[in-house]
mmCIF file of C-alpha atoms in Angstrom:
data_model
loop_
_atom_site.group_PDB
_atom_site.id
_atom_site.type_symbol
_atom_site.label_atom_id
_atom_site.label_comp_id
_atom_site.label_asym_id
_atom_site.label_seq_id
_atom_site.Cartn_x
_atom_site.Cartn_y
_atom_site.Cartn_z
ATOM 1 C CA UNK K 21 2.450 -15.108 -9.834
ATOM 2 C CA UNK K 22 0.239 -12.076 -8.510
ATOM 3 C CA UNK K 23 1.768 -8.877 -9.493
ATOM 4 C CA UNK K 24 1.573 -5.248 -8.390
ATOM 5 C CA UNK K 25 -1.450 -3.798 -10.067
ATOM 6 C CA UNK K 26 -1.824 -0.240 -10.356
ATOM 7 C CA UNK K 27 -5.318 1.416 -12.333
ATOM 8 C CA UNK K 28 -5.878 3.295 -14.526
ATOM 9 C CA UNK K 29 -3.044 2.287 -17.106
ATOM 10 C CA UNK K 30 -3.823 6.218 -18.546
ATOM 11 C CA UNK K 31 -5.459 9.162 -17.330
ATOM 12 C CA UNK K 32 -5.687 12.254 -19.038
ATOM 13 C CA UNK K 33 -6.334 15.292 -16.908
ATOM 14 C CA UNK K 34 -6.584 19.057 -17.469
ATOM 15 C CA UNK K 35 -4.437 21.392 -15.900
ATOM 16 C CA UNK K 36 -5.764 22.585 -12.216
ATOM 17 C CA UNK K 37 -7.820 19.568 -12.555
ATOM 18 C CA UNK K 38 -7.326 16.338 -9.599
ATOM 19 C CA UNK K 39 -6.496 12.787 -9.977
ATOM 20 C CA UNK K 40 -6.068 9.746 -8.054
ATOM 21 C CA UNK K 41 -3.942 6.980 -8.504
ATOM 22 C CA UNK K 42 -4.357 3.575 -7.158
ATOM 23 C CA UNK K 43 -2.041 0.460 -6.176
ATOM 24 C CA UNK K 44 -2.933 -3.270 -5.253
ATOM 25 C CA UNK K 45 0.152 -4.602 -3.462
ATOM 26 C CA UNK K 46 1.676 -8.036 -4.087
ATOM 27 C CA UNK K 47 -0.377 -10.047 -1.810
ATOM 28 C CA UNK K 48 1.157 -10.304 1.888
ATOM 29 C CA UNK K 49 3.282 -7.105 0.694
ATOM 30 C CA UNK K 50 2.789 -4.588 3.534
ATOM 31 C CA UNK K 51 5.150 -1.848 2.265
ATOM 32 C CA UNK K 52 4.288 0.195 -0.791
ATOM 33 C CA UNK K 53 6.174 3.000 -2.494
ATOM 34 C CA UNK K 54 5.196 5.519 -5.109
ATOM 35 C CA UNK K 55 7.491 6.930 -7.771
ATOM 36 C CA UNK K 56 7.611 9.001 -10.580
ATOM 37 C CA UNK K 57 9.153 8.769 -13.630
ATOM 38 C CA UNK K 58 9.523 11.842 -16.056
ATOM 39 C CA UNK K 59 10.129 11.071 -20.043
ATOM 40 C CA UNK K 60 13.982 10.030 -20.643
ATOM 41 C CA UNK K 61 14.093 10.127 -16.593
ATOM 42 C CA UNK K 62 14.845 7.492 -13.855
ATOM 43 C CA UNK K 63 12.120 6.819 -11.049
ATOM 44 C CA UNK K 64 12.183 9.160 -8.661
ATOM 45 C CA UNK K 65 10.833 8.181 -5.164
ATOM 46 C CA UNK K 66 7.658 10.042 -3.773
ATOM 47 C CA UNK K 67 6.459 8.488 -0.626
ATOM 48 C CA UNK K 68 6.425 5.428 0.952
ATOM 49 C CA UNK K 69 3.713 3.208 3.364
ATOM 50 C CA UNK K 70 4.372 0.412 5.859
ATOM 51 C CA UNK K 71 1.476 -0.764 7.814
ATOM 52 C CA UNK K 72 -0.888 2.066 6.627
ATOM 53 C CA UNK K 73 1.507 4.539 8.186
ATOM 54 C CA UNK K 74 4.005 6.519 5.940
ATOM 55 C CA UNK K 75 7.632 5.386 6.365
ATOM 56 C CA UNK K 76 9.588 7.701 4.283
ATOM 57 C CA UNK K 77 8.695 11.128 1.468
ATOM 58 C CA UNK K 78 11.095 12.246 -1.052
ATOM 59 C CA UNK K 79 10.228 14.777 -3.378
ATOM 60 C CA UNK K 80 6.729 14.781 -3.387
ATOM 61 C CA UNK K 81 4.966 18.315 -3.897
ATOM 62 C CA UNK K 82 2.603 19.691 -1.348
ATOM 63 C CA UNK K 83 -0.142 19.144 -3.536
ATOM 64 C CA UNK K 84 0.214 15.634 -3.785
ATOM 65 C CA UNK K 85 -1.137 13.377 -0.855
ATOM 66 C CA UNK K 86 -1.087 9.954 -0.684
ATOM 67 C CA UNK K 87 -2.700 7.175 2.324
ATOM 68 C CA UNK K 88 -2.324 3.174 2.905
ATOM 69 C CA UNK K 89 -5.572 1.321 3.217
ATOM 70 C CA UNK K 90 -6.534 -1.465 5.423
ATOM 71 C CA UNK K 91 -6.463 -4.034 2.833
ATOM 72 C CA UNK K 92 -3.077 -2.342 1.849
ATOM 73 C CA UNK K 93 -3.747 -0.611 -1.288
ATOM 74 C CA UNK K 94 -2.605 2.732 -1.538
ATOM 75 C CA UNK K 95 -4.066 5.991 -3.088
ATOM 76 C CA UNK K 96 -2.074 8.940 -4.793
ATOM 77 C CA UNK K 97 -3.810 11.957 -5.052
ATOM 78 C CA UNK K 98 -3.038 15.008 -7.105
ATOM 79 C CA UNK K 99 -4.340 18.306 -7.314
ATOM 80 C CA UNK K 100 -4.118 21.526 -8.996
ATOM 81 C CA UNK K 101 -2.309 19.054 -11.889
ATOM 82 C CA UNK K 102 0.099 21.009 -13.591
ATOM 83 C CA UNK K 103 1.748 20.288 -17.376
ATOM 84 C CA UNK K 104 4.726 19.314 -15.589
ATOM 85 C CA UNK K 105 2.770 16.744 -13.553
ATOM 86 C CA UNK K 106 3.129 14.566 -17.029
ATOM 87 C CA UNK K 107 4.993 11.675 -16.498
ATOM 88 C CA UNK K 108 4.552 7.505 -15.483
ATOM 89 C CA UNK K 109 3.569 7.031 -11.885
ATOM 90 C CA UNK K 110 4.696 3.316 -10.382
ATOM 91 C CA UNK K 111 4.001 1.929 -7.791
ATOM 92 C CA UNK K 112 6.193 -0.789 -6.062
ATOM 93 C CA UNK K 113 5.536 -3.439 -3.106
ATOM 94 C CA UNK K 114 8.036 -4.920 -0.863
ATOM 95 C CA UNK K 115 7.151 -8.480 1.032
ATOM 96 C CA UNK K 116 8.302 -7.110 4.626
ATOM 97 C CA UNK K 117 8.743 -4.441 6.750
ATOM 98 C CA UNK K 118 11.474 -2.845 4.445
ATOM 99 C CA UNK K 119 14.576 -3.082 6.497
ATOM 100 C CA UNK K 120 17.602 -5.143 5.006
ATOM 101 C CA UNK K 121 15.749 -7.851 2.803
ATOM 102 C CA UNK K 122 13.692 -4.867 1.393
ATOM 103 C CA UNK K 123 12.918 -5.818 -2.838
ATOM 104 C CA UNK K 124 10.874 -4.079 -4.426
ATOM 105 C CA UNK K 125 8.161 -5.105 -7.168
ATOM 106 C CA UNK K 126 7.014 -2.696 -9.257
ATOM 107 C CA UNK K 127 3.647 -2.105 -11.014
ATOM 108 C CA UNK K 128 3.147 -1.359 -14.639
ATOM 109 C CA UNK K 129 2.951 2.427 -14.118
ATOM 110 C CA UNK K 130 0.130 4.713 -14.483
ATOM 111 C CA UNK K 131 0.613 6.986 -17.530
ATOM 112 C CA UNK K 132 -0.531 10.542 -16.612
ATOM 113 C CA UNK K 133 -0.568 13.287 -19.327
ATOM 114 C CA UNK K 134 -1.997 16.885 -18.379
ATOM 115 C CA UNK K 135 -3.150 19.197 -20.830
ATOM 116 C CA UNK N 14 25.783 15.931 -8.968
ATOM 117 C CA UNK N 15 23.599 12.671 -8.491
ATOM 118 C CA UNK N 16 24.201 10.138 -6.260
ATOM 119 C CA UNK N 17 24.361 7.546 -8.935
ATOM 120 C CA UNK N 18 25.418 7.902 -12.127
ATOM 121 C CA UNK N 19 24.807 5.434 -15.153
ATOM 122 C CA UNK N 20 26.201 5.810 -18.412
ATOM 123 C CA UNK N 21 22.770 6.099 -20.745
ATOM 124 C CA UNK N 22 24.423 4.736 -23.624
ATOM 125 C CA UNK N 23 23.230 3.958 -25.844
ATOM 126 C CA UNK N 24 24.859 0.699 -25.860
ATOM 127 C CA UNK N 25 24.895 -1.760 -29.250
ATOM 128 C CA UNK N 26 26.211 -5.057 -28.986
ATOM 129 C CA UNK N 27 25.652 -7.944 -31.312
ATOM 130 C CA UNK N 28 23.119 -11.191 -30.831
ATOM 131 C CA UNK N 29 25.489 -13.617 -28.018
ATOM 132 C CA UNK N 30 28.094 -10.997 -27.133
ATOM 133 C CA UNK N 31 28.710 -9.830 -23.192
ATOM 134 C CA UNK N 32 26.636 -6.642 -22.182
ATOM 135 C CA UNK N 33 29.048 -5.317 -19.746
ATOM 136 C CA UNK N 34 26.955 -2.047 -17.249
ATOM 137 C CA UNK N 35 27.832 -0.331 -14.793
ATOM 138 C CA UNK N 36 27.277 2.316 -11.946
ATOM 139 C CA UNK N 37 29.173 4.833 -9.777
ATOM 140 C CA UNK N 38 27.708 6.063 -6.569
ATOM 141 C CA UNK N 39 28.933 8.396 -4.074
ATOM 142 C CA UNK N 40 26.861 7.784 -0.821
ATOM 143 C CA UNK N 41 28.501 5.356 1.405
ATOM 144 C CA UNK N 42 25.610 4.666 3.349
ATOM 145 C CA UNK N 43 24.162 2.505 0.044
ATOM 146 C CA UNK N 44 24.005 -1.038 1.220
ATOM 147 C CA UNK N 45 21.725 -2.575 -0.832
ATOM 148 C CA UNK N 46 22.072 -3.043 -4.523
ATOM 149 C CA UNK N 47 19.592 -4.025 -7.208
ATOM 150 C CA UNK N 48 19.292 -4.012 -11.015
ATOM 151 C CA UNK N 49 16.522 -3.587 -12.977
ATOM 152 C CA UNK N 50 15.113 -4.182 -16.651
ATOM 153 C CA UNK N 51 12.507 -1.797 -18.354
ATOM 154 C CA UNK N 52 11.785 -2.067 -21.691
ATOM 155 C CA UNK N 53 9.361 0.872 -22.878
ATOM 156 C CA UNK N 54 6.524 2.511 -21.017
ATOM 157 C CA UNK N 55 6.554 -0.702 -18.721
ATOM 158 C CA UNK N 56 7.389 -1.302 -15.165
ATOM 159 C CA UNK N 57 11.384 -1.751 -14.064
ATOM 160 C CA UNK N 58 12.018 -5.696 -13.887
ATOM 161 C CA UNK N 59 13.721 -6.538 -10.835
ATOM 162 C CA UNK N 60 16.198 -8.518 -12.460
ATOM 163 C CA UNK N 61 19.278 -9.091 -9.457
ATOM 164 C CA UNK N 62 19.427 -8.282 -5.937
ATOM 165 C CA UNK N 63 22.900 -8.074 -4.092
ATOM 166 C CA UNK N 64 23.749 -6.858 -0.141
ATOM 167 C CA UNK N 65 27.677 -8.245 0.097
ATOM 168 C CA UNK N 66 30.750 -7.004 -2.144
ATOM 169 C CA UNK N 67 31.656 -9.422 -4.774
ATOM 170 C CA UNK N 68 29.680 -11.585 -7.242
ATOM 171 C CA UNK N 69 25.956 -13.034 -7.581
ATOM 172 C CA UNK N 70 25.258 -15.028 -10.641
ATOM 173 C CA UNK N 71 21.861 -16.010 -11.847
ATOM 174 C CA UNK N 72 21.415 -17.663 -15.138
ATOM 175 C CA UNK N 73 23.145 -15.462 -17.802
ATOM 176 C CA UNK N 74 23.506 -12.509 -15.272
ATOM 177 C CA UNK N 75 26.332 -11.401 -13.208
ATOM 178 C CA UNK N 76 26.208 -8.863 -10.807
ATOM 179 C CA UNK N 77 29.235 -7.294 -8.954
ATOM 180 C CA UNK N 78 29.653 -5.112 -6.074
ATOM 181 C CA UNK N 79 32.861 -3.243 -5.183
ATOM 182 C CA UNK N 80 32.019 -1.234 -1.923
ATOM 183 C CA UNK N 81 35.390 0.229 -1.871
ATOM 184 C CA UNK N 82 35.131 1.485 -4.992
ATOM 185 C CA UNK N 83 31.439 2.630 -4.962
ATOM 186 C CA UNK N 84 30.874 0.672 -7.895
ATOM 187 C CA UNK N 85 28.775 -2.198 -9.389
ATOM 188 C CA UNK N 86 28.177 -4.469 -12.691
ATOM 189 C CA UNK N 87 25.732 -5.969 -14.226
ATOM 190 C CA UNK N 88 27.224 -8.339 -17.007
ATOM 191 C CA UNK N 89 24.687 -10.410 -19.558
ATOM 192 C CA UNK N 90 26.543 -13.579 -21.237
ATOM 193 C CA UNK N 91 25.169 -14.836 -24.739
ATOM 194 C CA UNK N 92 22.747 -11.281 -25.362
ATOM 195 C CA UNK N 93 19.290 -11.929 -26.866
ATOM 196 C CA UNK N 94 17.284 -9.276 -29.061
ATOM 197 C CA UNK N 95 14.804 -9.626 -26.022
ATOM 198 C CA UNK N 96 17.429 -7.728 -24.418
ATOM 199 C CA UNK N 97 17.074 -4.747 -25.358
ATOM 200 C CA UNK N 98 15.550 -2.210 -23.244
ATOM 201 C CA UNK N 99 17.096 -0.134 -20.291
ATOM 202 C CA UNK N 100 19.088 -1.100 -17.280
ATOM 203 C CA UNK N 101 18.439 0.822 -14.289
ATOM 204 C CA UNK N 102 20.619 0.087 -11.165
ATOM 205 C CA UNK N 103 19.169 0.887 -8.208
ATOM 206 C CA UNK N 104 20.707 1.427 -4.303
ATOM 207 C CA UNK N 105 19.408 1.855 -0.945
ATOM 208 C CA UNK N 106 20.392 2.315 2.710
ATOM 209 C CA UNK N 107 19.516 0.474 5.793
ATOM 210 C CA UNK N 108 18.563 4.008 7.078
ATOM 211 C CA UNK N 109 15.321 2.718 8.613
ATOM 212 C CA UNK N 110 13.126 -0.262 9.028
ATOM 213 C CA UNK N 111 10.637 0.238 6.846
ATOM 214 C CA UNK N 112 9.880 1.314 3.204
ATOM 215 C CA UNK N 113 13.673 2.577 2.313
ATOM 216 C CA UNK N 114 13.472 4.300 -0.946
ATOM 217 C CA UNK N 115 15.512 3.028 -4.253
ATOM 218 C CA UNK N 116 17.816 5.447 -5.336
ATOM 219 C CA UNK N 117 18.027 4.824 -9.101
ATOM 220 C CA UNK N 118 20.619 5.696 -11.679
ATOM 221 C CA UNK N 119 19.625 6.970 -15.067
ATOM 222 C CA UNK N 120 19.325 3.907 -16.819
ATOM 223 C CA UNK N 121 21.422 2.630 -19.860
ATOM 224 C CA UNK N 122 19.388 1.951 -23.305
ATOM 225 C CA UNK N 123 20.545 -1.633 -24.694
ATOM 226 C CA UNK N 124 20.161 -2.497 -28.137
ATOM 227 C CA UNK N 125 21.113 -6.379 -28.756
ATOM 228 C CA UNK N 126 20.962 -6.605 -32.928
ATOM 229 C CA UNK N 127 20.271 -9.967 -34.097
#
């Protein structure tokens, strides 16, 4: 089965530098989160998209920005990168609107490292 | 303090014993209850999915959900090397309609030795 696809696998980045991350949904997923997930940490939500229209932020910093596409996929995109920017960024896809049968499926993380 | 919290273990057990987890949680408005594998610098597994207090079993995995006591299980019968990796329970609330966020504990290492 199609799974949540998320490029590139690495990135390495200096600091004050910008990156963008990118997410391919599940097919017929509409709903896409973004997390991230420091070293010895659990996920921590970011943001969230539901028909190309952002449902929900968490603890996202201002320099971060993030949009849902047409076709679905979503973008992260980070500037002025900082060390503490370091960490695995996954993305996730949910098969409905979210509400009560919301599942999520996540992607096999982007690795970001900042130097 | 978090909103869920997950004993990180680690946790040893040997090849075919029970791998008993579990997580607290303090927000009431949690309705939704998943559990998750990861095993290292991969993606969390969705492995179980529960709404309802009481038990869902699929294959050798148990889950439990005790809404009065703001507590679940995950419970693994006959443990495999493949395993090992980390547990991460995860919770949300039917806050909106769209795109609720997981709320995830810490995660508990598991290390099944053959």
């Amino acid at each position: 089965a199609a799974g949540v696809i998320q490029s590139p696998r690495h990135l390495i980045k200096e600091k004050r530098e910008t990156a963008t991350l990118k997410c391919y949904p599940i097919p017929r997923h509409d709903t896409v989160y973004w997390y991230q997930q420091g070293p010895g940490q659990d996920p921590q939500f970011l943001i969230s998209f539901y028909e190309k229209m952002q449902s929900d932020k968490g603890s996202i910093p201002d320099r971060f920005s993030a949009q849902q596409f047409s076709d679905y996929h979503s973008e992260l995109n980070m500037s002025s990168l900082e060390l503490g920017d370091s960490a695995l960024y996954f993305c996730a896809s949910s098969p409905s609107g979210g509400g009560n049968t919301d599942t999520q499926y996540f992607g096999p993380g982007t690795r970001l490292t900042v130097l | 303090q978090k909103e869920v919290e997950q004993d990180p273990g680690p946790l040893s057990v040997p090849e075919g014993a029970i791998v008993s987890l579990n997580c607290t949680y303090s927000n009431s408005a949690f309705q939704y209850f998943m559990w998750y594998r990861q095993y290292s610098r991969k993606g969390p597994e969705l492995l179980m999915y529960t709404y309802s207090s009481g038990n869902k079993e699929d294959g050798r995995f148990t889950a439990q959900v005790d809404k009065s006591s703001k507590y679940i299980s995950l419970f693994i019968r006959d443990s495999q090397p493949s395993d090992s990796a980390t547990y991460l329970c995860a919770m949300s609330g039917w806050i909106k309609a769209a795109g609720n966020k997981l709320t995830f504990g810490g995660g508990t290492r598991v290390l099944v030795k053959p």
